[in-house]
């Protein structure tokens, strides 16, 4: 159950080592979240995050390991997580894989992997999450998207188009959930300094996992369907998404 | 009669309905009066006492009764489970002309019982601050009124209850299975579904109250006056100006009252000696912007309220204005907007009276505006393990959700109340933690033993019960 201040009592993270998810959960724990279940690919790193959350005072457990390229297995991962956690008030979907290397983008296996991890796996997992939220009579999911999903750019079009699919999917699933007590918030950060982007030159208006987490917490508080981080990206992309293709592809980004 | 419940517009179309499959009942989003933390449940509306048995025996995702939805928090909701709306259990029997005893259905509102009774000169034995409370809810919360120092809380005036539990139907009272009866009094619906009760009404000569109003300039003077009128008046209550600080901290208005005898009611009022409360209530449009409720506007409101009530002995006021001033507005809870509001009500004994001014100071320092606050005296409590009142003081505060410091300030208050041997009222609570709850209600294990007896499978539960672990045996 959320408390009256909008803080969920129990949280499930799919992709628990994501820097943004980690910052977000720490913030929620500071605001009163008691139970956290972490799932992801890398057991050792999940354990580190869980230990950190326990020292913050949460009852945090590392749970299932999964491989986000195994799209068919997504539903059963979600089922087991709910079976173990009981009621979950907030689900954070933070699986993702940045593919923006020109060589990799020409590799069919890499394209398949990017679409699996950035779109197919989270979409299947969300479908299952939605069913659990319906039957438990409420709950919320946060889906990490990206501004690159709003207007896909050439520099990382494989990643961007997969995220664009997830972004559209999650927002429409939110509409489909109307009246069920459940909902979905899509988060569109700009360039975030994190382990995903190490070594890449930051564009203007880059941000940090902590800043994104703060924006998400405030977005959840006001019931936002989409959270931009930083918030001014919303205005900028309102313009950029209308830009003619000839201009768009010449932009230095 | 118009139904005034804090049910958010019932979204029974599309996804919400599809998800519940073929099971009976509409999926509805339910919240408490404070409108925080709504959840979805399937709502059934049993039209007979027997109709509550099927969900009680077969529901695996939990089941709880709901009356008029005036609990402020999550007491009458059950996420993913079944909520039994008892409002169709609405029979009112004959009021015994000698004793005032009457059999009433659990879904009857105090409003209706009062109207029916008043025709023959009967008033409800205990009245909370609103008439829009069901009999079942009044028992489940063991509600108290302005006469607690003299007459105790509601269940003291109940001689028997028909209680439907997963283990069968029980007729209980202070003599018949007192353990189950008193666990049900204040048990927040977790011992079973009350379908009807036998209540003793109070004889009155008029619908008018003789009220002594006193303005007091600080908290000490106000509290001393409240203690003084314990002996002289059946009803007493104080409104506290929570914005006033410094030497005026806790200034307020004391109303002490008794039912007016027929001979005291003169003039035009005498012609309508037993005038019922007004039928219609105004509706508040939900357009008050969030910034409109802030420490400054609340202070201005309090200043005006304080000034409009100078000391005035022995004036007549209609009982609806005295007991239920806010019932004139059908949905005043919407003025707090989408985020809703909390009510924080605690009780402490006489030895810890300083907690009252300390609470006001703490909330002022944290810049948490209190829109309405009410201070009362409690007499001896009921024997129920979860019944709220303990002899001494009770302070109730309406707090809009929004100030960043509110959560931690209330947590700090919980600790102060618990260490003073006091407690927070579950019917108002939406946020208490398990540790604090267990500290405040040390007789919880007695209550859980009763629950295990009547509900071994643990069917009865609510969002409140899950949050506080009320039904779980913490020792196991």
XYZ file of C-alpha atoms in Angstrom:
729
model
C 0.000 0.000 0.000
C 1.179 3.540 -0.584
C 1.250 5.627 2.543
C -0.756 8.878 2.487
C 2.338 10.703 1.281
C 2.553 8.512 -1.805
C 5.461 6.328 -0.684
C 5.054 2.649 -1.587
C 5.442 0.138 1.194
C 7.048 -2.525 -0.964
C 9.048 -2.201 -4.175
C 10.145 -4.715 -6.803
C 12.987 -3.776 -9.140
C 13.432 -5.527 -12.468
C 16.986 -4.630 -13.379
C 18.161 -3.914 -9.862
C 21.690 -2.814 -10.657
C 20.638 0.089 -12.858
C 22.141 3.281 -11.444
C 18.870 5.167 -11.792
C 16.848 2.384 -10.151
C 19.384 2.219 -7.342
C 19.189 5.961 -6.675
C 15.396 5.852 -6.886
C 15.019 2.989 -4.426
C 17.400 4.617 -1.951
C 15.246 7.736 -2.060
C 12.077 5.732 -1.529
C 13.618 3.886 1.419
C 14.568 7.234 2.947
C 10.904 8.217 2.617
C 9.578 5.111 4.324
C 9.602 2.189 1.874
C 10.140 -0.937 3.949
C 10.435 -3.889 1.586
C 12.573 -4.057 -1.526
C 13.119 -7.013 -3.827
C 15.884 -6.799 -6.381
C 16.093 -8.861 -9.526
C 18.590 -8.672 -12.345
C 21.364 -10.241 -14.259
C 24.330 -9.964 -11.965
C 23.941 -11.610 -8.573
C 27.080 -10.152 -7.063
C 26.180 -6.581 -7.960
C 22.591 -7.088 -6.785
C 23.928 -8.223 -3.433
C 25.946 -5.031 -3.130
C 22.856 -2.905 -3.790
C 20.793 -4.976 -1.352
C 23.403 -4.537 1.379
C 23.394 -0.801 0.780
C 19.593 -0.702 1.114
C 19.671 -2.777 4.277
C 22.085 -0.323 5.835
C 19.568 2.400 4.916
C 17.025 0.497 7.000
C 15.061 -1.461 4.409
C 14.174 -5.101 4.448
C 15.936 -5.716 1.131
C 16.390 -9.044 -0.536
C 18.199 -10.073 -3.638
C 16.140 -12.449 -5.521
C 15.943 -13.894 -8.955
C 18.588 -13.689 -11.527
C 17.331 -13.483 -15.052
C 18.564 -13.000 -18.557
C 16.666 -10.209 -20.305
C 17.358 -11.698 -23.715
C 15.109 -14.608 -22.734
C 11.888 -12.867 -23.710
C 9.722 -15.941 -23.299
C 10.865 -16.281 -19.698
C 9.831 -12.748 -18.662
C 6.352 -13.669 -17.453
C 7.550 -16.442 -15.193
C 10.228 -14.167 -13.697
C 7.482 -11.693 -12.786
C 5.262 -14.453 -11.425
C 7.969 -15.786 -9.139
C 8.862 -12.303 -7.937
C 5.245 -11.596 -6.980
C 4.900 -15.031 -5.421
C 7.896 -14.317 -3.227
C 7.185 -10.663 -2.450
C 3.451 -10.894 -1.821
C 1.893 -7.524 -2.455
C 4.051 -5.105 -4.447
C 3.134 -1.418 -4.501
C 5.728 -0.162 -6.974
C 7.533 -2.004 -9.749
C 10.552 -0.355 -11.318
C 11.361 -1.629 -14.803
C 14.972 -0.714 -15.377
C 16.343 -3.359 -17.691
C 18.181 -1.842 -20.600
C 21.234 -2.128 -22.799
C 22.875 0.699 -24.692
C 23.985 -0.283 -28.184
C 25.366 2.698 -30.069
C 28.501 1.415 -31.614
C 28.350 1.658 -35.389
C 29.936 -1.774 -35.713
C 27.503 -3.340 -33.268
C 24.547 -1.767 -35.012
C 25.431 -3.701 -38.135
C 25.547 -6.978 -36.247
C 22.182 -8.767 -36.485
C 22.777 -10.530 -33.175
C 23.356 -7.202 -31.427
C 20.218 -5.722 -33.000
C 18.204 -8.690 -31.766
C 19.711 -8.370 -28.311
C 18.988 -4.663 -28.099
C 15.371 -5.116 -29.132
C 14.950 -7.999 -26.698
C 16.443 -6.208 -23.715
C 15.152 -2.700 -24.401
C 11.675 -3.539 -25.678
C 10.483 -7.130 -25.852
C 11.500 -8.362 -22.393
C 10.236 -5.307 -20.499
C 7.004 -5.269 -22.523
C 6.238 -8.904 -21.756
C 7.167 -8.382 -18.112
C 4.897 -5.329 -17.908
C 1.983 -7.259 -19.368
C 2.349 -9.739 -16.550
C 2.926 -7.027 -13.928
C -0.326 -5.376 -15.035
C -2.241 -8.603 -14.352
C -0.785 -8.860 -10.872
C -1.611 -5.223 -10.127
C -5.180 -5.769 -11.284
C -5.714 -8.767 -9.084
C -4.136 -7.194 -6.009
C -6.380 -4.134 -6.436
C -3.809 -1.455 -7.223
C -0.149 -0.591 -7.549
C 2.104 1.306 -9.885
C 4.967 0.695 -12.304
C 7.792 3.023 -13.287
C 9.320 2.328 -16.688
C 12.683 3.800 -17.586
C 12.534 5.143 -21.123
C 14.710 7.904 -22.587
C 14.351 11.187 -24.438
C 15.934 9.331 -27.340
C 12.646 7.413 -27.594
C 10.729 10.589 -28.380
C 12.754 11.340 -31.446
C 15.133 8.601 -32.379
C 18.462 9.831 -33.581
C 20.882 8.254 -35.958
C 23.660 8.040 -33.383
C 21.866 5.276 -31.454
C 18.873 4.339 -33.564
C 18.816 0.690 -32.543
C 18.625 1.560 -28.856
C 16.360 4.554 -29.536
C 13.833 2.723 -31.643
C 13.594 -0.173 -29.187
C 13.038 2.311 -26.352
C 10.496 4.154 -28.535
C 8.553 0.918 -28.776
C 8.669 0.427 -25.011
C 7.705 4.047 -24.354
C 4.608 3.804 -26.581
C 3.736 0.402 -25.192
C 3.972 1.486 -21.547
C 1.957 4.663 -22.042
C -0.806 2.775 -23.790
C -0.788 0.020 -21.203
C -1.318 2.794 -18.667
C -4.438 3.848 -20.580
C -5.616 0.256 -20.710
C -5.271 0.044 -16.937
C -7.578 3.007 -16.332
C -10.036 2.179 -13.590
C -8.104 -0.790 -12.247
C -6.343 1.189 -9.530
C -3.041 0.447 -11.260
C -0.964 2.798 -13.379
C 2.338 3.297 -15.150
C 4.731 6.236 -15.168
C 7.202 6.528 -18.042
C 10.503 8.233 -17.232
C 12.424 10.012 -19.993
C 15.824 11.080 -18.776
C 18.289 12.938 -20.946
C 21.905 11.877 -21.002
C 22.643 10.373 -17.594
C 26.122 9.971 -16.183
C 26.029 6.330 -15.202
C 27.762 3.066 -15.785
C 25.746 2.717 -18.990
C 27.296 5.857 -20.453
C 30.827 5.671 -19.099
C 33.344 7.000 -21.594
C 30.830 8.809 -23.757
C 31.080 12.569 -24.137
C 28.128 14.218 -22.338
C 25.807 16.357 -24.477
C 24.314 19.545 -23.041
C 21.823 19.147 -20.182
C 23.238 15.853 -19.033
C 22.079 14.718 -15.647
C 22.845 12.257 -12.860
C 21.014 9.183 -11.529
C 20.291 11.080 -8.313
C 18.691 13.988 -10.113
C 16.558 11.620 -12.202
C 15.509 9.747 -9.066
C 14.428 12.988 -7.416
C 12.375 13.947 -10.488
C 10.715 10.521 -10.493
C 9.801 10.727 -6.804
C 8.213 14.101 -7.369
C 6.494 12.853 -10.516
C 5.004 9.911 -8.628
C 3.798 12.286 -5.944
C 1.817 14.352 -8.415
C 0.647 11.318 -10.399
C 2.574 12.147 -13.580
C 2.176 9.780 -16.539
C 5.454 10.955 -18.050
C 8.435 12.331 -16.147
C 11.089 14.255 -18.076
C 14.423 14.687 -16.405
C 15.533 17.406 -16.387
C 12.044 18.851 -16.781
C 13.022 21.378 -19.439
C 13.682 18.560 -21.909
C 9.926 18.369 -22.301
C 9.822 21.806 -23.912
C 12.937 21.222 -25.965
C 11.619 17.964 -27.346
C 8.246 19.519 -28.060
C 10.190 21.530 -30.641
C 12.734 18.879 -31.666
C 10.136 16.239 -32.461
C 8.594 18.584 -35.033
C 11.878 19.414 -36.690
C 12.075 18.423 -40.375
C 14.296 15.417 -40.973
C 16.812 17.429 -43.032
C 17.494 19.666 -40.070
C 17.253 16.907 -37.459
C 19.987 14.757 -38.944
C 22.340 17.743 -39.175
C 22.065 18.552 -35.488
C 25.367 17.904 -33.716
C 24.036 15.243 -31.363
C -31.912 9.675 1.175
C -28.862 10.731 -0.743
C -25.879 8.498 -0.180
C -22.820 10.404 0.815
C -19.858 8.125 0.757
C -16.235 8.716 0.057
C -16.256 6.334 -2.863
C -14.341 7.738 -5.756
C -16.318 7.702 -8.994
C -16.809 4.007 -9.509
C -14.713 2.942 -12.480
C -16.476 -0.236 -13.365
C -15.851 -0.201 -17.091
C -13.120 -1.551 -19.281
C -9.998 -2.949 -17.750
C -11.178 -2.712 -14.190
C -14.091 -4.990 -14.725
C -12.402 -7.390 -17.107
C -9.770 -8.166 -14.534
C -12.137 -9.585 -11.972
C -13.405 -12.268 -14.277
C -16.624 -14.011 -13.392
C -16.513 -13.359 -9.682
C -19.470 -11.336 -8.440
C -19.324 -7.677 -7.498
C -18.143 -4.540 -9.245
C -14.515 -3.567 -8.967
C -14.485 -0.161 -7.331
C -11.824 2.234 -6.188
C -12.389 2.873 -2.491
C -10.777 5.403 -0.205
C -11.412 6.687 3.279
C -12.763 10.112 4.129
C -9.243 11.559 3.945
C -9.001 10.317 0.324
C -5.440 9.053 0.683
C -4.291 5.595 -0.518
C -7.326 4.371 -2.529
C -7.404 0.717 -3.587
C -9.645 -1.485 -5.700
C -11.907 -4.154 -4.300
C -14.985 -6.015 -5.462
C -17.959 -4.465 -3.729
C -20.944 -6.604 -2.770
C -24.138 -5.111 -1.411
C -25.829 -7.801 0.681
C -29.537 -7.113 1.132
C -29.996 -9.522 4.002
C -27.947 -10.714 6.943
C -27.753 -14.185 5.407
C -26.208 -12.780 2.223
C -22.985 -11.858 4.011
C -22.196 -15.486 4.803
C -21.145 -16.603 1.321
C -18.221 -14.173 0.913
C -17.220 -14.740 4.547
C -16.841 -18.434 3.980
C -15.433 -18.417 0.480
C -13.314 -15.317 -0.028
C -9.616 -16.021 -0.116
C -8.356 -12.526 -0.888
C -9.857 -11.019 2.227
C -13.128 -9.442 3.176
C -14.203 -6.413 5.235
C -17.468 -4.577 5.887
C -17.943 -0.948 4.900
C -20.653 1.455 5.971
C -20.656 5.108 4.967
C -16.914 5.350 4.420
C -16.263 7.916 7.160
C -13.177 6.267 8.554
C -10.437 8.658 7.505
C -7.867 6.068 6.503
C -7.866 2.557 5.071
C -10.120 0.763 7.580
C -12.990 0.005 5.184
C -11.085 -1.036 2.086
C -9.492 -4.327 1.137
C -7.234 -4.241 -1.905
C -7.934 -7.095 -4.301
C -10.515 -8.607 -1.958
C -14.186 -8.101 -1.201
C -15.806 -5.145 0.521
C -19.286 -5.741 1.909
C -21.274 -2.546 1.626
C -23.766 -2.892 4.469
C -26.014 0.024 3.600
C -28.881 -2.184 2.485
C -29.128 -3.705 5.964
C -31.277 -0.725 6.818
C -34.155 -1.925 9.008
C -35.126 0.068 12.090
C -37.365 -1.713 14.583
C -39.850 -0.283 17.044
C -38.313 1.922 19.728
C -39.407 0.609 23.125
C -41.466 3.437 24.587
C -40.272 2.691 28.118
C -36.582 1.951 27.700
C -35.686 3.481 24.327
C -34.158 0.193 23.208
C -34.307 -0.421 19.452
C -33.072 -3.069 17.018
C -31.303 -1.512 14.049
C -29.628 -2.871 10.935
C -25.883 -2.341 10.664
C -26.270 -0.146 7.587
C -28.619 2.348 9.239
C -26.975 5.748 9.552
C -27.004 7.608 12.840
C -28.642 10.356 10.800
C -31.662 8.185 10.026
C -31.863 6.652 13.484
C -31.790 10.126 14.984
C -34.594 11.372 12.705
C -36.768 8.379 13.465
C -36.060 8.601 17.198
C -36.539 12.318 17.513
C -40.195 12.083 16.483
C -40.852 10.330 19.783
C -38.276 12.228 21.818
C -35.346 9.824 21.527
C -31.791 10.855 20.740
C -28.812 8.663 19.874
C -26.850 7.747 23.014
C -23.489 8.830 21.612
C -22.925 11.022 18.599
C -19.597 11.495 16.838
C -18.899 14.702 14.911
C -20.959 13.525 11.967
C -24.355 11.833 11.645
C -23.186 10.100 8.461
C -21.915 7.022 10.255
C -23.475 3.577 10.072
C -24.384 1.561 13.149
C -21.898 -1.096 12.069
C -19.189 1.529 11.724
C -20.075 3.098 15.077
C -19.573 -0.295 16.727
C -16.450 -1.212 14.765
C -14.778 2.062 15.768
C -16.527 2.212 19.173
C -17.145 5.877 18.378
C -17.202 8.496 21.093
C -18.905 11.841 21.387
C -18.878 15.013 23.365
C -20.425 13.141 26.310
C -17.670 10.564 26.695
C -16.651 11.860 30.121
C -20.137 10.997 31.336
C -21.607 8.285 29.100
C -18.606 6.468 27.634
C -18.424 5.421 24.014
C -21.029 3.933 21.693
C -20.767 0.248 22.557
C -21.590 0.919 26.191
C -25.130 1.603 24.942
C -25.324 -1.560 22.862
C -26.841 -4.571 24.589
C -26.450 -7.097 21.800
C -24.951 -7.529 18.361
C -25.611 -10.034 15.596
C -22.154 -10.833 14.297
C -21.545 -12.917 11.182
C -18.130 -14.551 11.170
C -16.495 -17.172 8.961
C -17.134 -19.579 11.853
C -20.857 -18.851 12.062
C -23.356 -16.366 13.426
C -22.948 -15.118 16.989
C -25.368 -13.181 19.159
C -23.075 -11.369 21.536
C -23.400 -8.756 24.239
C -21.779 -7.612 27.464
C -23.204 -10.791 29.081
C -23.332 -13.200 26.150
C -19.741 -13.921 25.078
C -18.362 -10.627 26.420
C -14.929 -11.465 25.073
C -16.163 -11.464 21.474
C -18.486 -8.518 22.102
C -15.740 -6.266 23.455
C -13.272 -7.361 20.798
C -15.869 -6.271 18.245
C -16.255 -2.897 19.993
C -13.449 -0.951 18.377
C -12.261 -4.037 16.488
C -12.461 -2.222 13.131
C -14.640 -4.926 11.602
C -11.984 -7.600 11.963
C -13.983 -9.938 14.204
C -16.860 -10.254 11.743
C -19.614 -8.404 9.976
C -22.163 -6.784 12.286
C -25.573 -7.136 10.688
C -27.739 -5.661 13.420
C -27.512 -4.307 16.939
C -29.727 -3.477 19.893
C -29.113 0.099 20.955
C -30.475 2.076 23.907
C -31.584 5.564 22.904
C -31.598 8.580 25.228
C -34.808 10.382 26.198
C -34.804 14.082 25.308
C -37.496 16.716 25.657
C -36.350 18.789 22.711
C -34.011 18.911 19.739
C -32.335 21.952 21.262
C -29.172 22.258 23.283
C -28.523 24.739 26.082
C -24.941 25.774 25.373
C -22.466 27.702 27.507
C -19.782 29.136 25.266
C -16.531 30.369 26.765
C -13.640 31.992 24.960
C -10.248 31.158 26.473
C -7.047 33.002 25.628
C -4.541 30.183 26.163
C -4.301 26.415 26.411
C -4.050 26.230 30.206
C -7.182 28.222 30.735
C -8.990 26.175 28.077
C -7.976 22.817 29.534
C -8.776 23.860 33.079
C -12.224 24.954 31.936
C -12.787 21.647 30.135
C -11.956 19.788 33.351
C -14.315 22.020 35.291
C -17.337 21.365 33.047
C -16.878 17.557 33.258
C -19.035 17.596 36.377
C -21.570 20.212 35.342
C -22.430 19.334 31.732
C -23.230 16.166 29.845
C -21.531 17.432 26.672
C -18.350 19.401 26.277
C -15.921 20.117 23.470
C -13.303 22.717 22.665
C -12.222 24.091 19.338
C -8.545 25.011 19.420
C -6.910 27.723 17.339
C -3.802 25.868 16.205
C -2.376 28.945 14.507
C -2.101 31.043 17.658
C 1.379 30.948 19.164
C 3.381 32.340 22.052
C 1.253 33.340 25.025
C -1.893 32.654 23.023
C -0.845 29.091 22.170
C -3.874 26.833 22.218
C -6.445 29.543 22.728
C -9.897 28.305 21.899
C -13.627 28.147 22.327
C -15.260 25.830 24.834
C -18.829 24.686 24.317
C -20.451 22.928 27.267
C -24.026 21.809 26.788
C -27.018 19.796 27.904
C -30.246 18.860 26.207
C -32.671 21.716 26.753
C -35.839 20.868 28.655
C -39.106 21.619 26.857
C -39.775 24.477 29.260
C -36.512 26.192 28.302
C -37.370 26.351 24.608
C -39.390 29.453 23.911
C -40.659 31.561 21.054
C -40.566 30.260 17.512
C -38.381 27.342 18.549
C -41.061 26.060 20.902
C -43.327 25.481 17.919
C -40.809 23.008 16.561
C -39.593 21.509 19.760
C -38.415 18.274 18.102
C -37.285 19.813 14.819
C -35.212 17.293 12.844
C -31.798 18.248 11.428
C -31.861 19.847 7.978
C -32.378 17.253 5.229
C -30.223 18.850 2.638
C -26.536 19.475 2.729
C -24.623 21.807 0.447
C -21.993 20.390 -1.849
C -18.546 21.891 -2.086
C -17.259 22.237 -5.642
C -13.843 20.558 -5.801
C -12.099 23.628 -7.169
C -10.106 24.887 -4.205
C -6.529 25.198 -5.477
C -3.831 23.477 -3.492
C -2.032 26.685 -2.509
C -5.236 28.057 -0.977
C -4.683 26.039 2.181
C -1.481 27.309 3.759
C -0.440 28.529 7.213
C -1.512 32.091 6.408
C -5.019 31.359 5.141
C -5.577 28.837 7.906
C -4.461 31.404 10.498
C -6.867 33.954 9.027
C -9.701 31.442 9.181
C -8.849 30.594 12.779
C -8.669 34.258 13.773
C -12.135 34.867 12.333
C -13.538 31.761 14.004
C -12.086 32.727 17.363
C -13.530 36.236 17.191
C -16.991 35.215 16.110
C -17.472 33.153 19.284
C -17.348 35.423 22.324
C -18.239 33.989 25.717
C -21.971 33.523 25.981
C -23.688 31.502 28.710
C -26.902 29.554 28.312
C -27.911 30.092 24.678
C -29.958 27.621 22.662
C -28.553 25.858 19.628
C -30.116 23.127 17.521
C -28.507 19.734 18.062
C -27.353 19.486 14.445
C -25.396 22.722 14.781
C -23.939 21.620 18.097
C -23.074 18.013 17.288
C -22.549 17.989 13.545
C -21.579 21.434 12.243
C -19.676 19.998 9.264
C -22.619 17.879 8.115
C -24.016 21.060 6.559
C -21.450 20.445 3.811
C -21.927 17.047 2.199
C -18.402 16.566 0.901
C -16.158 18.980 2.731
C -13.307 16.497 2.390
C -12.794 17.456 -1.272
C -11.457 20.909 -0.405
C -8.119 19.304 0.341
C -7.680 18.303 -3.284
C -6.283 15.196 -4.878
C -3.659 14.558 -2.226
C -6.280 14.455 0.511
C -5.772 15.014 4.202
C -5.065 13.204 7.416
C -6.702 13.360 10.759
C -4.417 12.760 13.673
C -6.304 11.958 16.866
C -4.587 10.756 19.991
C -5.563 10.151 23.605
C -3.362 10.526 26.675
C -4.087 10.367 30.386
C -4.273 13.374 32.694
C -0.652 13.025 33.739
C 0.446 13.781 30.176
C -1.715 16.794 29.469
C 1.342 18.780 28.417
C 1.396 16.705 25.231
C -1.528 18.814 23.961
C 0.309 22.166 23.838
C 3.524 20.376 22.802
C 1.721 18.917 19.779
C 0.504 22.344 18.700
C 4.016 23.756 19.012
C 5.598 20.890 17.079
C 3.204 21.269 14.160
C 3.689 25.035 14.079
C 7.444 24.671 14.066
C 7.227 22.172 11.202
C 4.935 24.569 9.313
C 2.144 22.022 9.005
C -1.168 23.901 8.999
C -3.986 22.387 11.052
C -7.320 23.277 9.501
C -9.579 22.112 12.309
C -8.751 20.810 15.726
C -10.929 19.530 18.506
C -9.996 18.904 22.128
C -12.131 16.729 24.389
C -12.148 14.970 27.726
C -12.430 11.208 27.964
C -13.948 9.326 30.861
C -13.249 5.642 31.598
C -12.695 3.543 28.480
C -14.573 0.455 27.325
C -13.148 -3.012 28.103
C -12.412 -3.693 24.407
C -8.732 -4.481 23.698
C -8.701 -2.134 20.666
C -11.221 0.434 21.874
C -9.596 3.845 21.637
C -10.669 5.996 24.604
C -8.580 6.122 27.762
C -9.466 8.535 30.565
C -7.874 11.927 30.091
C -7.507 14.037 26.972
C -8.047 13.564 23.276
C -6.934 15.963 20.562
C -8.018 15.582 16.918
C -6.264 17.533 14.162
C -7.118 17.826 10.463
C -3.900 18.061 8.466
C -3.781 18.593 4.697
C -1.179 16.372 3.019
C 1.532 18.484 1.461
C 3.966 20.041 3.954
C 7.264 18.174 3.499
C 7.824 17.833 7.241
C 4.411 16.323 7.969
C 5.435 12.673 7.751
C 8.357 12.920 10.141
C 6.561 15.293 12.498
C 3.693 12.842 12.917
C 6.144 9.999 13.393
C 7.726 12.008 16.197
C 4.284 12.585 17.691
C 3.552 8.845 17.530
C 6.634 8.238 19.627
C 5.700 10.899 22.160
C 2.135 9.558 22.408
C 3.271 5.951 22.727
C 5.848 6.719 25.403
C 3.162 8.632 27.323
C 1.081 5.451 27.326
C -1.363 7.031 24.878
C -2.668 5.902 21.533
C -3.818 6.993 18.112
C -7.420 6.400 16.983
C -7.533 3.667 14.329
C -10.716 5.027 12.737
C -8.783 8.170 11.849
C -5.429 6.608 11.069
C -3.925 6.219 7.597
C -0.222 6.138 8.337
C 0.762 4.591 11.679
C 3.606 2.046 11.622
C 3.405 -1.446 13.082
C 5.900 -0.797 15.848
C 4.007 2.241 17.100
C 0.658 0.475 16.818
C 1.900 -2.415 18.952
C 3.279 -0.016 21.538
C -0.011 1.872 21.709
C -2.316 -1.151 21.890
C -0.575 -3.541 24.295
C -3.660 -5.804 24.497
C -3.373 -6.712 20.809
C -2.664 -10.386 21.544
C -6.025 -10.703 23.364
C -7.688 -9.359 20.261
C -5.785 -11.729 17.993
C -6.829 -14.683 20.150
C -10.478 -13.761 19.553
C -9.829 -13.402 15.823
C -8.286 -16.866 15.685
C -11.345 -18.281 17.431
C -13.971 -16.808 15.083
C -11.895 -16.570 11.903
C -9.272 -19.322 11.939
C -8.605 -19.011 8.206
C -7.990 -15.267 8.411
C -10.667 -14.232 5.905
C -11.406 -10.934 7.620
C -8.854 -8.312 6.764
C -8.557 -4.753 5.503
C -5.849 -2.468 4.190
C -5.623 -1.095 7.735
C -5.219 -4.583 9.196
C -2.531 -5.502 6.662
C -0.653 -2.272 7.243
C -0.634 -2.654 11.025
C -0.524 -6.437 11.213
C -3.645 -6.385 13.379
C -4.737 -9.931 12.594
C -1.295 -11.502 12.358
C 0.004 -13.178 15.449
C 3.288 -11.354 15.917
C 4.588 -13.945 18.392
C 4.520 -16.780 15.891
